[in-house]
Structure formats: structure tokens, C-alpha cells
Coordinates of C-alpha atoms in Angstrom, one line a residue:
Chain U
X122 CA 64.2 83.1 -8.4
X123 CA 62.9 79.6 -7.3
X124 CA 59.9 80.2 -10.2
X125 CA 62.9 80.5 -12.8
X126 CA 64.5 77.5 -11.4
X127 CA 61.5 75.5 -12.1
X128 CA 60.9 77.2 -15.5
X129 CA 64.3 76.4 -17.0
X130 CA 64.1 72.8 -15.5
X131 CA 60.3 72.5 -16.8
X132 CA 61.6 73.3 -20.3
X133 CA 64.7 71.0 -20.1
X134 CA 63.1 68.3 -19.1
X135 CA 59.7 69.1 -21.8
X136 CA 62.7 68.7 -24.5
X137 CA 64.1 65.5 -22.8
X138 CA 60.5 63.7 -22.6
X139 CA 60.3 64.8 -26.3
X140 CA 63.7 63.4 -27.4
X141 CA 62.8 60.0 -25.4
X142 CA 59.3 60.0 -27.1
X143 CA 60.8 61.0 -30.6
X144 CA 63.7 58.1 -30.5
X145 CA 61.6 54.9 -28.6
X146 CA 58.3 55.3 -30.6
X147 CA 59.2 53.8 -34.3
X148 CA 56.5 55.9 -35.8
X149 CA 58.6 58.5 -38.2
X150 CA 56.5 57.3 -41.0
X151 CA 53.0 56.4 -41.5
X152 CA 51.1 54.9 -44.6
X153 CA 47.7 53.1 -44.9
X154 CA 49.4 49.7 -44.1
X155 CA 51.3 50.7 -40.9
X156 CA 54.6 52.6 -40.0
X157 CA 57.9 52.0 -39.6
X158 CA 61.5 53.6 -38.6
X159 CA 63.2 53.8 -36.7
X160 CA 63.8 50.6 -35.2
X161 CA 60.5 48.8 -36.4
X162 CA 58.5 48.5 -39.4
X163 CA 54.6 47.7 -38.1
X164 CA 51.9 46.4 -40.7
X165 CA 48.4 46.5 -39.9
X166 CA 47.1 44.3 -43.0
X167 CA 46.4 40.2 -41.4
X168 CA 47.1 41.3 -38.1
X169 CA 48.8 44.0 -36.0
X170 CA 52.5 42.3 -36.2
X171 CA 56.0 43.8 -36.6
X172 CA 59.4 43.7 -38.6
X173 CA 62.9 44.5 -37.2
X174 CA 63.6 47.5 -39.5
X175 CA 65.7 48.1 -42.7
X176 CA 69.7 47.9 -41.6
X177 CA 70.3 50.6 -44.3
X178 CA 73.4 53.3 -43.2
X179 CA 71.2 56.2 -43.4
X180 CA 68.8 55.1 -40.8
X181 CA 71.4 53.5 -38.4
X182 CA 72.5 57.2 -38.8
X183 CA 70.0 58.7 -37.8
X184 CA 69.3 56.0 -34.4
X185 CA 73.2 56.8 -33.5
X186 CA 72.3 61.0 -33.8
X187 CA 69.4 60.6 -31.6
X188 CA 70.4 58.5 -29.3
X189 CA 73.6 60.5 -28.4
X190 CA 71.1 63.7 -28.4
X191 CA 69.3 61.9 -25.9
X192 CA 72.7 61.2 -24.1
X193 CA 73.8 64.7 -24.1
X194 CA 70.4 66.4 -23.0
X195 CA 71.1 63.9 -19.6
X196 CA 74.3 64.6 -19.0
X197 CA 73.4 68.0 -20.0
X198 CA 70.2 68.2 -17.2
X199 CA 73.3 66.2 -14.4
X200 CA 75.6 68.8 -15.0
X201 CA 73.1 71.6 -14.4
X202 CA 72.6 70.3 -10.8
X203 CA 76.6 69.7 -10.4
X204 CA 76.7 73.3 -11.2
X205 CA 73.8 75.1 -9.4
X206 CA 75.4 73.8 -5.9
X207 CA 79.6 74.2 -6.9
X208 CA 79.5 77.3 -9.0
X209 CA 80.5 80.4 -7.5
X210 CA 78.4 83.5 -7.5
X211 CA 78.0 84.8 -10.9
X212 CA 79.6 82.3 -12.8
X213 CA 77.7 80.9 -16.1
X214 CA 76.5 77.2 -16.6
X215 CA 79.0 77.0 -19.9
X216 CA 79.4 73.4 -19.3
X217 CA 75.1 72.2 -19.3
X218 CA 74.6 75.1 -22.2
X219 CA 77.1 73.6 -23.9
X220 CA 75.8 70.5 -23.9
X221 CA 72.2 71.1 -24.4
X222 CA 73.1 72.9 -27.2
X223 CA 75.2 70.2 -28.5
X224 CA 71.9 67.9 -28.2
X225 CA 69.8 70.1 -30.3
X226 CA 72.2 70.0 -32.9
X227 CA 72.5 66.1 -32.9
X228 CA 68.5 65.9 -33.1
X229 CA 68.8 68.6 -35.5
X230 CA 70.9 66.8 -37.9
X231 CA 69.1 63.5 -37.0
X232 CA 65.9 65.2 -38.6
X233 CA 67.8 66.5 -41.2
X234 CA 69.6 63.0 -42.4
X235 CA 66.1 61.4 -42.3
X236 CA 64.4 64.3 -44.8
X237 CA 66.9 64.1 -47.1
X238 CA 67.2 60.2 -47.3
X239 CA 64.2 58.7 -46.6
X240 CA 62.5 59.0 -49.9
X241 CA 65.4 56.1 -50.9
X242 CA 63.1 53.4 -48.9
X243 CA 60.0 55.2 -47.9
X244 CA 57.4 55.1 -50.8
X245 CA 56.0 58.3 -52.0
X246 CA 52.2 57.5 -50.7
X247 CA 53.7 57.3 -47.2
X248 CA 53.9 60.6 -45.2
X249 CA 56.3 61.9 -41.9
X250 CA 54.6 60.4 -38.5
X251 CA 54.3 62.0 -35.3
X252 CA 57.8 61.1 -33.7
X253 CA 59.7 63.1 -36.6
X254 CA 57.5 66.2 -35.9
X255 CA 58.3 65.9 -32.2
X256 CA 61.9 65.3 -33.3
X257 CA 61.4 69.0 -35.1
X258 CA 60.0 70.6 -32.1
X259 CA 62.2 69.2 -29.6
X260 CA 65.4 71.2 -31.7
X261 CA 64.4 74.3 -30.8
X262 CA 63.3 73.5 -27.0
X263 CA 66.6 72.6 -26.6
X264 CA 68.6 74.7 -28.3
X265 CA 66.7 77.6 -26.3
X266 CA 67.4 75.7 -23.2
X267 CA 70.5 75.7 -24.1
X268 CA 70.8 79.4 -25.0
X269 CA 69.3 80.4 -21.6
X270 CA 71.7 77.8 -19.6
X271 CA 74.8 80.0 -21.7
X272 CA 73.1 83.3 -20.5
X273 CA 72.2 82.7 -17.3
X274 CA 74.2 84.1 -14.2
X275 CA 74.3 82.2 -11.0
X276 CA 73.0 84.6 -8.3
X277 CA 72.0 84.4 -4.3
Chain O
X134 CA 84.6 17.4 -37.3
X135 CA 82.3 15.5 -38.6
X136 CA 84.5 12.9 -39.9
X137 CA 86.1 12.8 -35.9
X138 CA 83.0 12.4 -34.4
X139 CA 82.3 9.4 -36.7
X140 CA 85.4 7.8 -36.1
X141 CA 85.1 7.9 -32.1
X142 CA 81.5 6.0 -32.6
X143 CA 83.8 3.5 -34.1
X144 CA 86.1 3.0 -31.4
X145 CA 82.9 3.1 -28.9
X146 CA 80.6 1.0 -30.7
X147 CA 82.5 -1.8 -31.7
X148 CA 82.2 -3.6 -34.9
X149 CA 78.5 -3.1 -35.8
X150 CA 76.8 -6.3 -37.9
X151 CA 77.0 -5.9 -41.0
X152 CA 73.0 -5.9 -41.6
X153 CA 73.2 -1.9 -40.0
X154 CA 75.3 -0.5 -42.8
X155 CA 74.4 3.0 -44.7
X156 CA 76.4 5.0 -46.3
X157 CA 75.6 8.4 -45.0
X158 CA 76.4 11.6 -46.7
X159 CA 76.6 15.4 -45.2
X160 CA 76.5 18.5 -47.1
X161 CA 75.7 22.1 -45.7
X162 CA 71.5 22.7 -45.2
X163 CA 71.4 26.2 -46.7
X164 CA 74.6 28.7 -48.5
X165 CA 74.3 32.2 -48.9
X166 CA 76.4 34.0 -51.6
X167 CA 76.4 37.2 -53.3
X168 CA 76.1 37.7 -57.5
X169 CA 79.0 37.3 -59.4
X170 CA 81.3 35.7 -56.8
X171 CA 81.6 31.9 -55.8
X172 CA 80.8 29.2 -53.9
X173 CA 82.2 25.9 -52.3
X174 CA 79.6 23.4 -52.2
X175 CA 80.6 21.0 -49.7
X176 CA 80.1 16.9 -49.8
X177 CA 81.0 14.2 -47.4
X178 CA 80.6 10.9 -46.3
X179 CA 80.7 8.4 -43.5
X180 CA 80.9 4.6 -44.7
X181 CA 82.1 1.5 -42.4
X182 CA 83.7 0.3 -45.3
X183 CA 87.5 1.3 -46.3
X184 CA 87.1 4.4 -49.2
X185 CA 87.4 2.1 -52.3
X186 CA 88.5 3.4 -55.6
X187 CA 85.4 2.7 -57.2
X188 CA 83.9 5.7 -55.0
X189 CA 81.6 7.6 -56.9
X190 CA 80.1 11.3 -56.6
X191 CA 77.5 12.9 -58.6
X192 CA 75.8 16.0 -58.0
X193 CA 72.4 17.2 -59.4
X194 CA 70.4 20.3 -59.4
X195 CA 66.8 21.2 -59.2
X196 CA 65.9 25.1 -59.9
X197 CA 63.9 26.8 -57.9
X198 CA 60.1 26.2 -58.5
X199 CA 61.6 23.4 -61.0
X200 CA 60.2 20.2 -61.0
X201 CA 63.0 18.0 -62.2
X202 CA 66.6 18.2 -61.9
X203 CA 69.8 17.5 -63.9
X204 CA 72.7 15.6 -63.3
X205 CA 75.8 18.6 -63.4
X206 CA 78.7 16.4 -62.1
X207 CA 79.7 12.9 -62.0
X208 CA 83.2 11.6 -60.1
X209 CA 83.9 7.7 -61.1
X210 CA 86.7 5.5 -62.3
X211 CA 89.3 8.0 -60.6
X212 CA 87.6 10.9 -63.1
X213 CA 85.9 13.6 -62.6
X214 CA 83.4 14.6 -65.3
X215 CA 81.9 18.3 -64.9
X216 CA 78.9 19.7 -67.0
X217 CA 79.7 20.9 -70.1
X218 CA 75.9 21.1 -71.5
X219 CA 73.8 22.5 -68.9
X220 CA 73.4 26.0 -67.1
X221 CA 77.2 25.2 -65.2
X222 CA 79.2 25.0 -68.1
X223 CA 82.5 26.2 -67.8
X224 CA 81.4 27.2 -64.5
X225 CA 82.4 24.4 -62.4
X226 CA 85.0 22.6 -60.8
X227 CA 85.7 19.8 -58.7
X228 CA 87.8 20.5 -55.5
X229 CA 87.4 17.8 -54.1
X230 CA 89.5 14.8 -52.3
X231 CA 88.0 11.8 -52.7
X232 CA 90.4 9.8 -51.3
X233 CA 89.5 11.3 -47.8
X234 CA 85.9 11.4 -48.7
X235 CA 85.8 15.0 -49.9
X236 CA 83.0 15.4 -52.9
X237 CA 83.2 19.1 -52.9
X238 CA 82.7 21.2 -56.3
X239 CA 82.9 25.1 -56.9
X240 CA 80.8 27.2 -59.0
X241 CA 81.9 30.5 -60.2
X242 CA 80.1 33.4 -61.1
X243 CA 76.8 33.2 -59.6
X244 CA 73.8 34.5 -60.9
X245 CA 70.3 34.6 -60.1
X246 CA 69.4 31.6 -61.9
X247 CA 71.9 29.7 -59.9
X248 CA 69.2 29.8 -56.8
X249 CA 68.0 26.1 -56.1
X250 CA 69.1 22.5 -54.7
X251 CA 71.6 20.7 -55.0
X252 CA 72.0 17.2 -54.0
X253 CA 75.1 14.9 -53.7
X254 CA 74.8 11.3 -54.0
X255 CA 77.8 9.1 -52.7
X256 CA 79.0 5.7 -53.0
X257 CA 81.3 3.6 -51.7
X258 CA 81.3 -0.2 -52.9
X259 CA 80.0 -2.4 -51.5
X260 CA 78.0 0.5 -49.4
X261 CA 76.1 1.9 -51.4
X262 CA 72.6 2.2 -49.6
X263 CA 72.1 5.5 -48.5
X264 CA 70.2 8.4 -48.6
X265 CA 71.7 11.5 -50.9
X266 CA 71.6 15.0 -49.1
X267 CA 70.4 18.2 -50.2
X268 CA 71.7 21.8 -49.9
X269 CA 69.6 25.1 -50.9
X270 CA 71.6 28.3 -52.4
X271 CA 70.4 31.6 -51.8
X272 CA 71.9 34.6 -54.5
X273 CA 72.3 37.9 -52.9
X274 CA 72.9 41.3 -54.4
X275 CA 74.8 42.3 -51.7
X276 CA 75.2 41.7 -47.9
X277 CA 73.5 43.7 -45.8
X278 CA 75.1 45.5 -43.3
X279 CA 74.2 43.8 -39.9
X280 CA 71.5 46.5 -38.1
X281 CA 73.7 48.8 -35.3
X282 CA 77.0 48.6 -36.6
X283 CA 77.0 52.1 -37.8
X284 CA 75.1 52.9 -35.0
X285 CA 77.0 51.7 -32.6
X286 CA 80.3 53.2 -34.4
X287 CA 79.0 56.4 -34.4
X288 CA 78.0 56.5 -30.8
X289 CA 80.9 54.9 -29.9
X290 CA 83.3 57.8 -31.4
X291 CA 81.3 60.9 -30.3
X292 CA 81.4 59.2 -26.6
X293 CA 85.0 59.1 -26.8
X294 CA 85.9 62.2 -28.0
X295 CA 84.1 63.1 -25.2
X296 CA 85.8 61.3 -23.0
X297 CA 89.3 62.1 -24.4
X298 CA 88.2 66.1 -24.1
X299 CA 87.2 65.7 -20.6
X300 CA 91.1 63.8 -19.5
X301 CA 93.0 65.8 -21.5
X302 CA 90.6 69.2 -19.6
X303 CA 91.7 67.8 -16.4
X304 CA 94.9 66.9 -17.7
X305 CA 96.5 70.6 -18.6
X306 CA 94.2 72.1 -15.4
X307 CA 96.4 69.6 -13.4
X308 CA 99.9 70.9 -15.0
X309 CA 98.9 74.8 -14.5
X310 CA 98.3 73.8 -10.8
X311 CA 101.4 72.5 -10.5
X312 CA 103.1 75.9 -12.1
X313 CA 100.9 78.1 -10.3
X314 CA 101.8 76.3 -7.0
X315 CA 105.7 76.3 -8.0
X316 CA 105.5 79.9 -9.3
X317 CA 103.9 81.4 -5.9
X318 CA 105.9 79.5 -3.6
X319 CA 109.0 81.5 -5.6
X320 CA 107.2 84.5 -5.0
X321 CA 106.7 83.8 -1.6
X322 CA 109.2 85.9 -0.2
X323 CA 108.2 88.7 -1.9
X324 CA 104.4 89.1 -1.2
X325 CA 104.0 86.9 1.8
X326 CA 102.2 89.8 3.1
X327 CA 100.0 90.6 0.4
X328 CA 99.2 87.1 -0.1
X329 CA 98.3 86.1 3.5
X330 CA 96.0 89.5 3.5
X331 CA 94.5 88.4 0.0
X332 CA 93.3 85.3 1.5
X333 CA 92.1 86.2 4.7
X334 CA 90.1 88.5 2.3
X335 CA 88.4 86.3 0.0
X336 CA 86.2 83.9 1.6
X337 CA 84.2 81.1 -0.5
X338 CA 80.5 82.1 -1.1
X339 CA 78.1 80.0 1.1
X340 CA 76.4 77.5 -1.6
X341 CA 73.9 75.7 -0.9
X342 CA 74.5 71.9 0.7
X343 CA 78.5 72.3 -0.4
X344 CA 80.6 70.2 1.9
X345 CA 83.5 72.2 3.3
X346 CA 85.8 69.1 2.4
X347 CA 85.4 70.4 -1.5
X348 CA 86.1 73.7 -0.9
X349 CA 89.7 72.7 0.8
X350 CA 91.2 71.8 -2.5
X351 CA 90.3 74.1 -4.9
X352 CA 93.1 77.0 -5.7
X353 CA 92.7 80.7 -4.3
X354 CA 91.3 82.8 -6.9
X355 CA 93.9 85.5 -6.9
X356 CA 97.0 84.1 -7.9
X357 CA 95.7 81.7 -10.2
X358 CA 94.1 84.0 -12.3
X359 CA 97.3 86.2 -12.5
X360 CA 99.2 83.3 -13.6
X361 CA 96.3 82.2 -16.2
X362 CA 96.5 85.6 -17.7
X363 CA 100.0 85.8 -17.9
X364 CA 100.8 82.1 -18.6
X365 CA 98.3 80.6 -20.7
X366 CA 95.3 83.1 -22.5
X367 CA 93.8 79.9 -23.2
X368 CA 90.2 80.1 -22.9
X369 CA 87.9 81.0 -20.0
X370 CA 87.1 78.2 -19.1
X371 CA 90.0 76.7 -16.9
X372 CA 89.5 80.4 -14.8
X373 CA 86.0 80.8 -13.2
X374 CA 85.0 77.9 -13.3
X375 CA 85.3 75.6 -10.0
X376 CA 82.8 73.2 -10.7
X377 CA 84.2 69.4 -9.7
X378 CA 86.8 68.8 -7.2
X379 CA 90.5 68.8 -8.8
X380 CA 91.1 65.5 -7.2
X381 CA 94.3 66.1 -8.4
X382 CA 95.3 68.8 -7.3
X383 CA 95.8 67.3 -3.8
X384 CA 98.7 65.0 -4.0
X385 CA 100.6 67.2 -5.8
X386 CA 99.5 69.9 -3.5
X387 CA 100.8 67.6 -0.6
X388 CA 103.9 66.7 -2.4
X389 CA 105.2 69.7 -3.0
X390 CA 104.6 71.3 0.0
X391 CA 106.5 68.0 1.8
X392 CA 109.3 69.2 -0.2
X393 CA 109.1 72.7 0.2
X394 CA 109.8 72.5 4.4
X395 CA 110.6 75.5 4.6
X396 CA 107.5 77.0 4.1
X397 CA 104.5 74.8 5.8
X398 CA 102.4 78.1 6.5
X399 CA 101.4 77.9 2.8
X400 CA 100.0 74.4 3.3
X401 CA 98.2 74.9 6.6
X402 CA 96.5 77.7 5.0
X403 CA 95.7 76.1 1.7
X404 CA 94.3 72.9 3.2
X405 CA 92.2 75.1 6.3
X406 CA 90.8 78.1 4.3

């Protein structure tokens, strides 16, 4: 019982570390001269220095989706703990499923909006950086998470 | 402002020697516009001299990555002369008052081209030693949209829809209370009995760390969820799930059972169990 405690916290938190990782580090696109978006665009030719990023719609997009993912896995991992002491026996964590799953769908569309647009401002040499794969994987850890949180009974 | 400011270093100074006069002129340092619309390039002078009518105001411009520049308006005599030769004509106007020391001029239809400096030279007789001043004009396609206004209108709307979910949740949990506790203190006569024997019956589930307090407030299970059946059929939520105090349930809780007196054995157990 306590093991599946820690396993379903383990994997919420895995998918919140990857969400933070995904939105702060402004590495969603890497070329041979640096990388850039979300929030910076970093050259490496004269010097490591850095730009504040393009203020195109589509981008500020995508920073609004994931940062409300981010918001929702939180509120989603506080309300988990509201409910494992004031839910009665039995009952289902509706609420934290809820909102996990709403999370994965805001990172999910976050990902989306950037595949589709990008190729407007990112040139063609250029390919998808680390924080947009973790952006990827973090979807499905928390839309499982949130699955489980939906199934899950409330026992002792 | 300008013009103010100049005038109170009048009144504070004194009357300066007349070796210390210059005409000095003010326009902007640097105007940003977008293709195809216009702009108010802006000119003005302090003098210590009365305006005279023999001010003059003449304008020139110097392309970008030009070396020399042209002469595109001239205001003397009480006329105004605009260009009607160079890259401006039919382009410009003069807007300006120069009776209250106002050289400005307007161009219309921007372009590309149109990026450079212009100067504005100013004279008032017998001032005339001074220094013209320069402004630069930038040409822009289109004005960006400042970074994290979209993001912060997006965020902004999700948050409070979640917000007005979550009031308007507690808001219709707080009405059925309010039925459910008029509707079984109708039917108290009735099943007083099998009420007092449901409660005694049900008794919370020990959870871990939950202060007794919390449990006080919440509604017994029983009726409520016959009168969520019958009543509502919303959805399954407002039933099983006692998750945060119903803060507001209790004044109403209190309220009513003030005004019902004749029945404060509902009360005592609702508030003790």
C-alpha cells in the first residue's frame, strides 16, 4: 500500500520535474550557432551571449500552455494530499485526476502549437532540442498519472 | 513642458546679459512609425527674445548612409514653402504654429526610403546663434506585439475560469445544503426515529491526522444523498465527495436551526457527531 503511495507520487513528481525542465530551459531548438525558444535565443559565434526571444503569437502561445501545465500538475500534486487525508473510504481522487489530466493536455497542445508553427521562424538547418523531447515525454507521464489518480480507490 | 520649464528659468534667473544669448531648438531624439502611415515631426524653440515675425524654420534631411542632405521645407516671410522637387513631394505639410514657436511638419505615407535625419534649424531675429537639432526616423513593417501579452492573456483566462468553476461549485453545493436542511427538518416529524438510528449508525471513517473540528460540519450521508438523487441528478461529484470543509455550510446551518426552536435536538446532533 505505502509502496504504491510512493510509486504514484514518484511518477507525479518525475512528470512535474520534467514540465519545470521542459518550460525554464530555452533550448526547444538547436542549430550550429546556438538555440533558442522559448524565452531566449543563445548564440555561440563571438562569445556565449543571449537575446530576449522573438514576441511572435505562436510562441507566447506555447509559454502561456506550458506554464499553466506546470500550474495544473501543482495544484494537481496539492490536491492529491488534500484528498488522501479528507476522502472517505473508497472514494476516487476525481478532483487531482482531473487535473493532472488537464496538464497533460496543456503540454500536449503546447508541443503541438510549436511543431506546427515553428518552421515560420526556425530555419530548416535547425533541429528540435532537448526541452521539446522532454515536453513529448512528460504528456504521457502525466496523462498516466492522471489516469491512475481517476482509477484509484481510497482504501485502509 | 518644455516651453514651462523655460519660462520659470526666466522668472528665476533674472534678466541674463545679453552676451549669453542662443537660440535653442528641441525636436524629439528618435520616432518610430510604421509603412504607409504618418508622422508628426516635432520642432521648437526657446529664444530670450519676443517671437518676431521674421521667424524662420527650415528643415533638411540626410538619408540613411547619405552623405549630404537636402533642404525639404523652409517657413519665412509669414510663408510656408514645402518640397515640391525632392523625395517629400506632395507628401508634406506644415502643422505648425509659429507664432508660439511651433515648427512642426507631417509626412504622410511613409516608406522605407523615408528612414534618416532630420534636422530643424530656427531663427528668431536678432537671435539667431544656435545650434540646429536632429531627429532619426525609424520605418517599421509593423509593431511587434510586446513579448507576454498573449501569454499573460491566456493564462490569465484559463486561471479564471478556474476560479469562476470552483465559486460557482461551492456556490450550488451551498444552496442544496440549505434544501436538504429545510427539506429534513419538514420531515422531521416523520422519521425522527429512523433518522436519529441512521446516524447513531454511520460513524465517520478514522483518516489519518483529520481534526474532529472538520468532520463537525460536513452533512450526514444519508439524507443528502436521497435528496441529491431526487432533487438534482447532477453529476457525481457534489455526492461522495467530502473533500474541503463547506465553510458555509455552518452559518446557515446555525441560522436555521436558531429559527427552527422547536427542534434543537437536530442541531446538537449535527454539530457533536
Amino acid at each position: 500500500m505505502l509502496l504504491l503511495l510512493l510509486g504514484i507520487i514518484l511518477l507525479h513528481v518525475a512528470g512535474l520535474v520534467l514540465l519545470f525542465v521542459s518550460t525554464i530551459v530555452s533550448v526547444w531548438t538547436t542549430g550550429e550557432t546556438g538555440t533558442a525558444d522559448l524565452w531566449l535565443n543563445c548564440t555561440t559565434d563571438g562569445g556565449y551571449h543571449c537575446n530576449p526571444g522573438s514576441s511572435g503569437e505562436w510562441i507566447q502561445a506555447v509559454q502561456a500552455v506550458m506554464i499553466l501545465s506546470i500550474i495544473f500538475s501543482c495544484l494537481s500534486l496539492f490536491l492529491f494530499f488534500c484528498q488522501l487525508f479528507t476522502l472517505q473510504k473508497g472514494g476516487r481522487f476525481f478532483l487531482t485526476g482531473t487535473f493532472q489530466i488537464l496538464a497533460s493536455l496543456f503540454v500536449m497542445s503546447g508541443a503541438i502549437i510549436y511543431t506546427v508553427m515553428s518552421p515560420q521562424w526556425v530555419p530548416g538547418t535547425d533541429r528540435f532540442g532537448y526541452s521539446y523531447i522532454l515536453a513529448w515525454v512528460a504528456f504521457p507521464l502525466a496523462l498516466i498519472s492522471g489516469l491512475i489518480y481517476v482509477i484509484l480507490r481510497k482504501r485502509e | 513642458m518644455l516651453t514651462f520649464l523655460a519660462l520659470a528659468s526666466v522668472v528665476l534667473l533674472g534678466i541674463v546679459p545679453e552676451q549669453s544669448q542662443a537660440i535653442m531648438i528641441y525636436t524629439g531624439w528618435e520616432r518610430h512609425a510604421l509603412v504607409g502611415g504618418d508622422i508628426r515631426l516635432s520642432c521648437s524653440f526657446f529664444s530670450w527674445r519676443w517671437t518676431s515675425e521674421e521667424v524662420t524654420f527650415s528643415w533638411t534631411y540626410r538619408p540613411d548612409g547619405a552623405r549630404d542632405s537636402i533642404s525639404i521645407f523652409h517657413y519665412t516671410g509669414g510663408e510656408a514653402y514645402v518640397d515640391n522637387k525632392g523625395p517629400f513631394r506632395d507628401r508634406l505639410e506644415f502643422v505648425g504654429n509659429p507664432g508660439r514657436r511651433d515648427g512642426s511638419i507631417l509626412i504622410k505615407n511613409l516608406d522605407y526610403n523615408d528612414n534618416g535625419t532630420f534636422t530643424c534649424d530656427a531663427k528668431n531675429p536678432p537671435d539667431i546663434v544656435g545650434r540646429p537639432s536632429s531627429v532619426r526616423l525609424l520605418v517599421f513593417e509593423k509593431v511587434p506585439i510586446q513579448a507576454g501579452v498573449i501569454t499573460g492573456a491566456i493564462i490569465g483566462v484559463v486561471l479564471g475560469l478556474l476560479v469562476l468553476i470552483v465559486v460557482i461549485y461551492y456556490l450550488m453545493r451551498f444552496l442544496v445544503a440549505r434544501r436538504v436542511f429545510s427539506l429534513s427538518v419538514s420531515k422531521h416529524g416523520k422519521k425522527k426515529k429512523e433518522g436519529s438510528q441512521q446516524r447513531q449508525l454511520w460513524t465517520p471513517p478514522p483518516s489519518l491526522a483529520t481534526p474532529s473540528p472538520k468532520r463537525t460540519v460536513s452533512l450526514p450521508p444519508h439524507p443528502s444523498l436521497s435528496v441529491c438523487l431526487t432533487l438534482l441528478l447532477l453529476n457525481v461529484f457534489f455526492c461522495p465527495l467530502h473533500t474541503a470543509p463547506p465553510v458555509l455550510l455552518t452559518p446557515s446551518l446555525i441560522l436555521s436551526s436558531l429559527t427552527h426552536q422547536s427542534h434543537p435536538s437536530i442541531s446538537l446532533t449535527l454539530l457533536s457527531s
